[in-house]
C-alpha positions as a Python dict, from the first residue, in 0.01 Angstrom:
ca = {
    (1, 'M'): (0, 0, 0),
    (2, 'Y'): (241, 278, 37),
    (3, 'G'): (177, 543, 314),
    (4, 'P'): (343, 944, 300),
    (5, 'G'): (689, 947, 197),
    (6, 'F'): (682, 577, 66),
    (7, 'G'): (627, 612, -310),
    (8, 'G'): (314, 722, -486),
    (9, 'A'): (-26, 768, -300),
    (10, 'A'): (-210, 425, -283),
    (11, 'G'): (-479, 329, -23),
    (12, 'N'): (-612, 639, 46),
    (13, 'V'): (-959, 731, 133),
    (14, 'C'): (-1203, 984, 216),
    (15, 'V'): (-1432, 950, 520),
    (16, 'N'): (-1761, 1138, 415),
    (17, 'I'): (-1943, 1275, 742),
    (18, 'Y'): (-2304, 1374, 769),
    (19, 'T'): (-2423, 1506, 1070),
    (20, 'F'): (-2810, 1508, 1120),
    (21, 'S'): (-3007, 1714, 1382),
    (22, 'P'): (-3271, 1524, 1612),
    (23, 'D'): (-3521, 1631, 1344),
    (24, 'E'): (-3328, 1440, 1077),
    (25, 'Q'): (-3218, 1742, 867),
    (26, 'L'): (-2852, 1735, 750),
    (27, 'A'): (-2702, 2007, 929),
    (28, 'S'): (-2357, 1966, 808),
    (29, 'C'): (-2146, 1756, 581),
    (30, 'C'): (-1778, 1739, 490),
    (31, 'S'): (-1492, 1474, 430),
    (32, 'C'): (-1152, 1398, 563),
    (33, 'L'): (-857, 1249, 364),
    (34, 'I'): (-718, 962, 545),
    (35, 'T'): (-384, 785, 451),
    (36, 'P'): (-335, 405, 494),
    (37, 'N'): (-351, 350, 853),
    (38, 'G'): (-403, 708, 931),
    (39, 'L'): (-609, 875, 1214),
    (40, 'V'): (-842, 1157, 1186),
    (41, 'S'): (-1027, 1338, 1507),
    (42, 'L'): (-1331, 1552, 1493),
    (43, 'S'): (-1510, 1752, 1758),
    (44, 'V'): (-1894, 1739, 1762),
    (45, 'A'): (-1895, 2081, 1937),
    (46, 'D'): (-1578, 2234, 1735),
    (47, 'D'): (-1613, 2086, 1388),
    (48, 'L'): (-1970, 1903, 1306),
    (49, 'A'): (-2219, 2137, 1502),
    (50, 'S'): (-2030, 2448, 1486),
    (51, 'N'): (-2125, 2561, 1144),
    (52, 'T'): (-2465, 2416, 1067),
    (53, 'L'): (-2636, 2512, 765),
    (54, 'T'): (-2934, 2690, 945),
    (55, 'G'): (-2685, 2844, 1198),
    (56, 'I'): (-2856, 2643, 1480),
    (57, 'R'): (-2630, 2416, 1683),
    (58, 'P'): (-2818, 2102, 1772),
    (59, 'D'): (-2833, 1963, 2129),
    (60, 'S'): (-2756, 1624, 1995),
    (61, 'V'): (-2635, 1472, 1666),
    (62, 'V'): (-2652, 1162, 1470),
    (63, 'I'): (-2335, 1091, 1262),
    (64, 'S'): (-2317, 902, 949),
    (65, 'L'): (-1973, 811, 785),
    (66, 'V'): (-1965, 673, 461),
    (67, 'T'): (-1587, 569, 334),
    (68, 'T'): (-1511, 631, -18),
    (69, 'G'): (-1180, 562, -224),
    (70, 'A'): (-973, 911, -281),
    (71, 'G'): (-998, 886, -671),
    (72, 'A'): (-1116, 603, -866),
    (73, 'N'): (-813, 406, -761),
    (74, 'F'): (-761, 503, -437),
    (75, 'T'): (-456, 710, -531),
    (76, 'G'): (-616, 1065, -499),
    (77, 'S'): (-476, 1320, -258),
    (78, 'S'): (-780, 1546, -225),
    (79, 'C'): (-1130, 1459, -109),
    (80, 'T'): (-1305, 1769, -224),
    (81, 'N'): (-1661, 1752, -267),
    (82, 'S'): (-1637, 1378, -193),
    (83, 'A'): (-1922, 1387, 33),
    (84, 'A'): (-2166, 1509, -236),
    (85, 'L'): (-2007, 1233, -459),
    (86, 'A'): (-1979, 925, -261),
    (87, 'G'): (-2028, 618, -472),
    (88, 'T'): (-1973, 771, -792),
    (89, 'V'): (-1689, 657, -1037),
    (90, 'A'): (-1470, 918, -879),
    (91, 'F'): (-1535, 830, -536),
    (92, 'P'): (-1607, 470, -519),
    (93, 'I'): (-1735, 293, -171),
    (94, 'A'): (-1482, 145, 44),
    (95, 'K'): (-1497, -95, 326),
    (96, 'G'): (-1307, -130, 634),
    (97, 'T'): (-1305, 199, 843),
    (98, 'L'): (-1323, 173, 1216),
    (99, 'A'): (-1466, 482, 1424),
    (100, 'W'): (-1500, 557, 1784),
    (101, 'R'): (-1685, 823, 1998),
    (102, 'T'): (-1555, 944, 2300),
    (103, 'S'): (-1737, 1147, 2580),
    (104, 'L'): (-1643, 1322, 2877),
    (105, 'H'): (-1839, 1220, 3172),
    (106, 'A'): (-1843, 1361, 3546),
    (107, 'G'): (-1645, 1097, 3776),
    (108, 'P'): (-1723, 966, 4097),
    (109, 'A'): (-1488, 1203, 4287),
    (110, 'V'): (-1598, 1550, 4295),
    (111, 'G'): (-1410, 1761, 4020),
    (112, 'S'): (-1303, 1410, 3841),
    (113, 'F'): (-1371, 1321, 3502),
    (114, 'A'): (-1387, 996, 3307),
    (115, 'V'): (-1391, 917, 2924),
    (116, 'T'): (-1611, 658, 2784),
    (117, 'E'): (-1518, 546, 2426),
    (118, 'T'): (-1801, 349, 2200),
    (119, 'P'): (-1743, 210, 1874),
    (120, 'F'): (-1979, 320, 1615),
    (121, 'L'): (-2206, 70, 1455),
    (122, 'R'): (-2186, -69, 1125),
    (123, 'A'): (-2470, -29, 874),
    (124, 'T'): (-2517, -20, 497),
    (125, 'L'): (-2705, 227, 326),
    (126, 'S'): (-2944, 155, 47),
    (127, 'A'): (-2868, 321, -299),
    (128, 'A'): (-3180, 536, -238),
    (129, 'Q'): (-3023, 648, 106),
    (130, 'L'): (-2693, 701, -38),
    (131, 'A'): (-2850, 927, -326),
    (132, 'S'): (-3074, 1096, -78),
    (133, 'V'): (-2762, 1186, 176),
    (134, 'T'): (-2535, 1289, -132),
    (135, 'N'): (-2789, 1496, -254),
    (136, 'R'): (-2851, 1703, 33),
    (137, 'C'): (-2492, 1730, 88),
    (138, 'A'): (-2451, 1871, -273),
    (139, 'N'): (-2720, 2139, -208),
    (140, 'I'): (-2534, 2247, 91),
    (141, 'I'): (-2193, 2272, -70),
    (142, 'G'): (-2341, 2451, -381),
    (143, 'N'): (-2590, 2690, -197),
    (144, 'G'): (-2493, 2690, 155),
    (145, 'S'): (-2249, 2990, 133),
    (146, 'T'): (-2013, 2793, 335),
    (147, 'F'): (-2242, 2698, 612),
    (148, 'G'): (-2344, 2363, 668),
    (149, 'I'): (-1977, 2242, 582),
    (150, 'C'): (-1765, 2093, 866),
    (151, 'R'): (-1479, 2331, 983),
    (152, 'A'): (-1182, 2072, 1029),
    (153, 'C'): (-1055, 1701, 1006),
    (154, 'R'): (-730, 1701, 1256),
    (155, 'V'): (-471, 1442, 1170),
    (156, 'G'): (-400, 1207, 1492),
    (157, 'G'): (-614, 1145, 1806),
    (158, 'L'): (-758, 1425, 2056),
    (159, 'G'): (-591, 1213, 2366),
    (160, 'A'): (-619, 1346, 2718),
    (161, 'A'): (-371, 1622, 2821),
    (162, 'T'): (-86, 1473, 3059),
    (163, 'K'): (101, 1676, 3324),
}
């Protein structure tokens, strides 16, 4: 596979993100293009829960990730509407994605902080579950007037600041 700058696009994937509120409503959806061995970072507060369909920021969320090829042959350079089309010929399901959640917590000393990293759990959606989530996302994209679409996909990690 070739990465950016080394021939044509090959191995590109779309990570389709579905953010659910505690009452199981799809609050937002979007997709991020990732090139081979690439890294994308999202913030729940700034990206996933800041532009919900209802305008209400949930206190907690459930995040589902479904990875697809960026185009039928994994050679595309756009993930436009792939969250609504995941599993179709245009965006076939892909395997092998890894994801982690990081959380900032108060540390043992006053004014200190600690970071916890937790891997996402793998799960397989049934055909009915995939159809349900992609149909709900298609409704958000088509009818939400830009509400319910995640804000950004940042390339690279959101690492700790150093002095």
